Short mmCIF file of C-alpha atoms in Angstrom, two decimals:
data_model
loop_
_atom_site.label_atom_id
_atom_site.label_comp_id
_atom_site.label_asym_id
_atom_site.label_seq_id
_atom_site.Cartn_x
_atom_site.Cartn_y
_atom_site.Cartn_z
CA MET I 1057 3.24 6.73 135.09
CA SER I 1058 5.28 8.26 137.88
CA TYR I 1059 4.38 11.14 140.13
CA PRO I 1060 6.60 13.98 141.28
CA THR I 1061 8.14 13.33 144.67
CA GLY I 1062 6.61 15.19 147.55
CA CYS I 1063 2.94 15.50 148.30
CA PHE I 1064 -0.21 17.30 147.26
CA ARG I 1065 -2.68 19.39 149.19
CA GLN I 1066 -5.66 21.53 148.36
CA ALA I 1067 -4.82 25.12 147.48
CA GLY I 1068 -5.72 27.97 149.79
CA GLY I 1069 -8.64 30.29 149.18
CA LEU I 1070 -10.97 27.62 147.81
CA ARG I 1071 -14.70 27.42 148.42
CA VAL I 1072 -15.76 23.78 148.16
CA ARG I 1073 -19.41 22.82 147.83
CA PRO I 1074 -20.19 19.10 147.48
CA VAL I 1075 -23.37 18.21 145.60
CA PRO I 1076 -23.66 14.53 146.57
CA GLU I 1077 -27.10 14.09 145.01
CA LEU I 1078 -25.54 14.83 141.63
CA GLU I 1079 -22.26 13.05 142.44
CA THR I 1080 -20.33 16.25 141.78
CA CYS I 1081 -18.42 18.88 143.69
CA ILE I 1082 -18.29 22.57 142.82
CA VAL I 1083 -15.09 24.44 143.65
CA PHE I 1084 -14.53 28.19 143.51
CA THR I 1085 -10.96 29.45 143.26
CA SER I 1086 -11.13 32.86 144.90
CA ARG I 1087 -7.53 33.82 144.10
CA ARG I 1088 -8.24 33.43 140.40
CA PRO I 1089 -12.03 33.77 140.37
CA LYS I 1090 -13.38 30.77 138.55
CA LEU I 1091 -15.82 27.92 139.18
CA TYR I 1092 -15.07 24.28 138.47
CA MET I 1093 -17.25 21.19 138.45
CA LEU I 1094 -15.58 17.93 139.48
CA ASN I 1095 -17.17 14.61 138.67
CA LEU I 1096 -17.12 11.88 141.30
CA ALA I 1097 -13.72 10.50 140.32
CA ALA I 1098 -12.04 13.91 140.20
CA TRP I 1099 -13.72 14.84 143.46
CA LEU I 1100 -12.17 11.76 145.10
CA VAL I 1101 -8.70 12.64 143.80
CA PHE I 1102 -9.18 16.22 145.00
CA GLU I 1103 -10.15 15.13 148.54
CA LEU I 1104 -7.25 12.68 148.69
CA CYS I 1105 -4.91 15.64 148.26
CA ASP I 1106 -4.51 16.19 151.98
CA GLY I 1107 -0.75 15.86 152.20
CA ARG I 1108 -0.47 12.41 150.59
CA GLY I 1109 2.04 11.64 147.90
CA GLY I 1110 1.09 10.62 144.38
CA GLU I 1111 1.66 6.90 144.97
CA GLN I 1112 -0.50 6.96 148.09
CA ILE I 1113 -3.25 8.87 146.28
CA ALA I 1114 -3.24 6.28 143.50
CA ALA I 1115 -3.40 3.41 146.00
CA ASP I 1116 -6.21 4.97 148.02
CA TYR I 1117 -8.10 5.91 144.87
CA ALA I 1118 -7.84 2.32 143.62
CA ALA I 1119 -9.05 0.99 146.96
CA ALA I 1120 -12.10 3.26 146.87
CA ALA I 1121 -12.92 3.18 143.20
CA GLY I 1122 -11.47 0.38 141.25
CA ALA I 1123 -10.21 -2.75 142.96
CA ASP I 1124 -11.00 -4.82 139.88
CA ARG I 1125 -9.52 -2.43 137.35
CA ASP I 1126 -6.19 -2.38 135.60
CA ALA I 1127 -3.67 -0.68 137.88
CA SER I 1128 -1.83 1.08 135.06
CA ALA I 1129 -5.09 2.56 133.76
CA ILE I 1130 -5.92 3.88 137.21
CA ARG I 1131 -2.44 5.37 137.60
CA ALA I 1132 -2.77 7.11 134.25
CA GLU I 1133 -6.15 8.53 135.28
CA ILE I 1134 -4.76 9.83 138.55
CA GLY I 1135 -1.77 11.39 136.81
CA THR I 1136 -4.02 13.23 134.37
CA ALA I 1137 -6.35 14.35 137.14
CA ILE I 1138 -3.50 15.65 139.30
CA GLU I 1139 -2.04 17.55 136.37
CA ARG I 1140 -5.42 19.12 135.68
CA LEU I 1141 -6.10 20.00 139.32
CA LEU I 1142 -2.61 21.54 139.57
CA GLY I 1143 -3.05 23.46 136.34
CA ASP I 1144 -6.37 24.91 137.47
CA GLY I 1145 -4.97 25.88 140.86
CA LEU I 1146 -7.20 23.56 142.90
CA ILE I 1147 -4.28 21.72 144.46
CA GLU I 1148 -0.63 22.49 145.01
CA HIS I 1149 2.51 20.39 145.04
CA ILE I 1150 4.82 20.42 148.02
CA ALA I 1151 8.30 19.25 147.10
CA ALA I 1152 9.91 16.64 149.31
CA MET B 661 -18.01 20.47 155.75
CA GLN B 662 -14.35 19.74 156.50
CA GLN B 663 -12.07 17.97 154.05
CA GLU B 664 -12.06 14.68 155.98
CA ASP B 665 -15.87 14.66 156.05
CA ARG B 666 -15.99 15.37 152.34
CA LEU B 667 -13.52 12.55 151.74
CA ALA B 668 -15.75 10.16 153.67
CA THR B 669 -18.76 11.36 151.65
CA VAL B 670 -17.10 10.91 148.27
CA LYS B 671 -15.70 7.49 149.25
CA ALA B 672 -19.17 6.34 150.30
CA LEU B 673 -20.64 7.59 147.01
CA MET B 674 -17.90 5.87 145.02
CA GLN B 675 -18.32 2.58 146.81
CA GLY B 676 -22.10 2.73 146.56
CA ARG B 677 -22.23 3.09 142.81
CA ALA B 678 -22.56 0.22 140.39
CA GLY B 679 -20.05 -0.34 137.60
CA VAL B 680 -16.78 1.31 136.72
CA PRO B 681 -16.60 5.03 137.53
CA GLY B 682 -15.85 7.42 134.69
CA ALA B 683 -12.42 8.97 134.35
CA PRO B 684 -11.80 12.04 136.53
CA SER B 685 -13.13 15.17 134.93
CA VAL B 686 -12.58 18.80 135.96
CA GLU B 687 -14.62 21.27 133.94
CA PRO B 688 -14.78 25.05 134.29
CA ILE B 689 -18.27 26.45 134.78
CA GLU B 690 -19.03 29.50 132.68
CA PRO B 691 -21.82 31.51 134.31
CA HIS B 692 -24.47 32.91 131.97
CA ILE B 693 -26.38 36.03 132.95
CA ARG B 694 -29.84 35.47 131.54
CA SER B 695 -31.89 38.43 132.59
CA GLY B 696 -33.69 40.05 129.68
CA ALA B 697 -34.82 43.39 131.02
CA THR B 698 -35.64 44.87 127.64
CA PHE B 699 -39.37 45.14 128.16
CA LEU B 700 -41.39 46.12 131.17
CA PHE B 701 -44.15 43.62 131.66
CA ARG B 702 -47.73 44.71 131.33
CA ASP B 703 -50.82 42.60 130.94
CA PRO B 704 -52.26 43.54 127.52
CA LEU B 705 -55.79 43.28 128.86
CA LYS B 706 -55.34 45.43 131.95
CA ARG B 707 -54.97 49.11 132.83
CA GLY B 708 -52.17 50.98 131.13
CA VAL B 709 -53.14 49.60 127.73
CA PRO B 710 -55.63 51.70 125.73
CA SER B 711 -59.00 50.01 125.36
CA ASP B 712 -58.86 49.94 121.55
CA GLU B 713 -55.53 48.09 121.76
CA GLN B 714 -57.02 45.69 124.29
CA ASP B 715 -59.85 45.00 121.86
CA VAL B 716 -57.41 44.02 119.13
CA VAL B 717 -55.52 41.70 121.45
CA ARG B 718 -58.72 40.17 122.80
CA ARG B 719 -59.97 39.45 119.29
CA LEU B 720 -56.69 37.81 118.31
CA ILE B 721 -56.80 35.68 121.45
CA ASP B 722 -60.44 34.71 120.94
CA ASP B 723 -59.79 33.78 117.32
CA LYS B 724 -56.80 31.69 118.51
CA HIS B 725 -54.27 33.61 116.45
CA TYR B 726 -52.24 34.63 119.50
CA VAL B 727 -50.80 31.92 121.74
CA GLY B 728 -51.82 34.03 124.71
CA THR B 729 -51.41 37.34 126.51
CA ILE B 730 -48.81 35.98 128.91
CA CYS B 731 -46.76 32.99 127.78
CA SER B 732 -43.91 30.99 129.19
CA ILE B 733 -41.76 28.54 127.33
CA TRP B 734 -39.69 25.85 129.01
CA GLY B 735 -36.77 24.46 127.01
CA TYR B 736 -35.07 21.22 127.96
CA ASN B 737 -33.60 17.97 126.74
CA VAL B 738 -34.86 14.43 127.20
CA LEU B 739 -32.27 11.67 127.23
CA PRO B 740 -32.29 9.91 123.82
CA GLU B 741 -33.06 6.54 125.42
CA ARG B 742 -36.25 8.02 126.89
CA ALA B 743 -37.38 9.83 123.73
CA GLN B 744 -39.83 7.13 122.63
CA GLU B 745 -41.26 6.80 126.13
CA PHE B 746 -41.66 10.59 126.23
CA ARG B 747 -43.43 10.62 122.88
CA ARG B 748 -45.87 7.93 124.02
CA TRP B 749 -46.44 9.75 127.30
CA LEU B 750 -47.35 12.92 125.41
CA LEU B 751 -49.79 11.08 123.15
CA VAL B 752 -51.63 9.67 126.14
CA ASN B 753 -51.35 12.53 128.60
CA GLU B 754 -51.38 15.83 126.71
CA PRO B 755 -55.20 15.69 126.39
CA ARG B 756 -55.39 14.96 130.13
CA LEU B 757 -53.02 17.83 130.90
CA VAL B 758 -55.16 20.24 128.90
CA GLN B 759 -58.16 19.21 130.99
CA ALA B 760 -56.36 19.26 134.34
CA THR B 761 -54.87 22.78 134.22
CA PRO B 762 -56.19 25.28 136.78
CA PRO B 763 -58.57 27.98 135.48
CA GLY B 764 -56.69 30.64 133.53
CA VAL B 765 -53.73 28.35 132.80
CA PHE B 766 -53.50 26.93 129.28
CA TYR B 767 -51.23 24.12 128.18
CA LYS B 768 -50.23 24.94 124.60
CA GLY B 769 -48.29 21.84 123.78
CA THR B 770 -44.84 20.39 123.85
CA TYR B 771 -42.79 20.73 120.69
CA ALA B 772 -39.64 19.10 119.36
CA VAL B 773 -37.13 21.63 118.03
CA TRP B 774 -36.07 20.42 114.63
CA ILE B 775 -34.03 23.51 113.71
CA SER B 776 -32.67 26.17 116.05
CA THR B 777 -29.77 28.57 116.34
CA GLU B 778 -29.84 28.18 120.13
CA LYS B 779 -27.58 25.33 121.17
CA GLU B 780 -28.23 25.49 124.89
CA ALA B 781 -31.97 26.05 124.93
CA GLY B 782 -32.97 22.38 124.73
CA GLU B 783 -34.42 20.05 122.12
CA TYR B 784 -38.00 20.38 123.40
CA ARG B 785 -40.23 23.31 124.31
CA THR B 786 -43.30 23.21 126.49
CA VAL B 787 -45.52 26.24 126.00
CA TRP B 788 -47.96 27.68 128.52
CA SER B 789 -50.16 30.70 128.43
CA TYR B 790 -51.97 32.48 131.23
CA ALA B 791 -55.09 34.58 131.37
CA SER B 792 -53.54 36.78 134.05
CA LEU B 793 -50.57 37.14 136.37
CA GLN B 794 -52.74 35.53 139.05
CA ALA B 795 -52.95 32.43 136.85
CA ILE B 796 -49.17 32.02 137.06
CA GLN B 797 -49.53 31.89 140.81
CA ASP B 798 -52.43 29.46 140.45
CA LEU B 799 -50.22 27.15 138.36
CA SER B 800 -47.60 27.11 141.11
CA GLU B 801 -50.23 26.42 143.73
CA ALA B 802 -51.79 23.59 141.71
CA ALA B 803 -48.35 22.09 141.04
CA ALA B 804 -47.74 21.93 144.78
CA ASP B 805 -51.07 20.18 145.44
CA GLN B 806 -49.70 16.67 145.43
CA GLY B 807 -53.13 15.05 145.42
CA SER B 808 -54.22 16.68 142.18
CA THR B 809 -54.17 15.16 138.70
CA PHE B 810 -52.45 18.30 137.44
CA ALA B 811 -49.57 17.94 139.92
CA GLN B 812 -49.20 14.29 139.02
CA LEU B 813 -49.10 14.97 135.27
CA LEU B 814 -46.82 17.97 135.61
CA GLY B 815 -44.46 15.92 137.77
CA GLU B 816 -44.36 13.19 135.13
CA LEU B 817 -43.77 15.72 132.34
CA VAL B 818 -40.95 17.45 134.20
CA GLY B 819 -39.57 14.04 135.20
CA PHE B 820 -38.54 13.43 131.61
CA GLN B 821 -36.24 16.45 131.62
CA ASP B 822 -32.50 15.89 131.62
CA ARG B 823 -31.49 17.47 134.93
CA ARG B 824 -27.81 16.62 134.81
CA PRO B 825 -25.44 19.53 135.38
CA GLY B 826 -24.79 21.35 132.14
CA ALA B 827 -27.76 19.83 130.32
CA PRO B 828 -29.40 22.37 127.99
CA ARG B 829 -32.27 24.22 129.63
CA SER B 830 -34.02 27.52 129.09
CA GLN B 831 -37.05 29.47 130.16
CA GLU B 832 -38.64 32.43 128.44
CA HIS B 833 -41.64 34.61 129.18
CA TRP B 834 -43.42 36.33 126.34
CA GLN B 835 -46.04 39.03 125.96
CA PRO B 836 -47.60 40.29 122.72
CA ALA B 837 -45.21 42.76 121.13
CA SER B 838 -48.20 44.81 119.98
CA THR B 839 -48.76 46.04 123.51
CA ALA B 840 -45.30 45.66 125.03
CA HIS B 841 -43.57 48.71 126.46
CA ARG B 842 -39.88 48.89 125.60
CA PHE B 843 -37.57 51.10 127.66
#
């Protein structure tokens, strides 16, 4: 699994409401009015999108969530999550 | 909360949990507007309802044909792994709950839904009836009285409900159609 070069950041116009007691985060995309619920893993990927590149996100995700897990499985998860977050307009890609 | 604070929060949650976290999941939330607003509420045994109609309703209540004049129905799921525990709890505690309700509040049982067209209303229904609108307020007050048997039992009953986001839940309030005013 490879990631596009460049980095990722959260899209503008979002309203982000963590619900830590339920291990979820609710995000409202005001530009395209819709609500999304992120589970804990997706929430972590979303918050790691602060200008980091895909490789860095995967490394930091693994450090926080899955030191004992298969690296390729984690990379695949991150790739899928990034694609989904991009598709739903929660994050954006900044080309290198 | 700023992004860096949220990141610290989610990292702490992730590191504090046991076992392997589930795969990332992003799900759209579809809001449901659940107001009914078909009927104006009126207590069948109070002013506004002709006395002869009140007599009919009162007789049906007294003869236990009607569930009640004011009813509420809570719909919810119980996690399958707790279903047997829930069943045993009901066997032991439903008679206690009946006895512990405040005056004017009637516990009418908890039912398992074995066929329904409503997918999101829950697999169980707990039915209450009230002698008056005041009794609804009395139920809330008794539920908040943490020292009472009723509050303890109600807390245990509600504690079986699946409260995870998206879990099926519903609530309905009924009045006898015979005296309901439709607008």
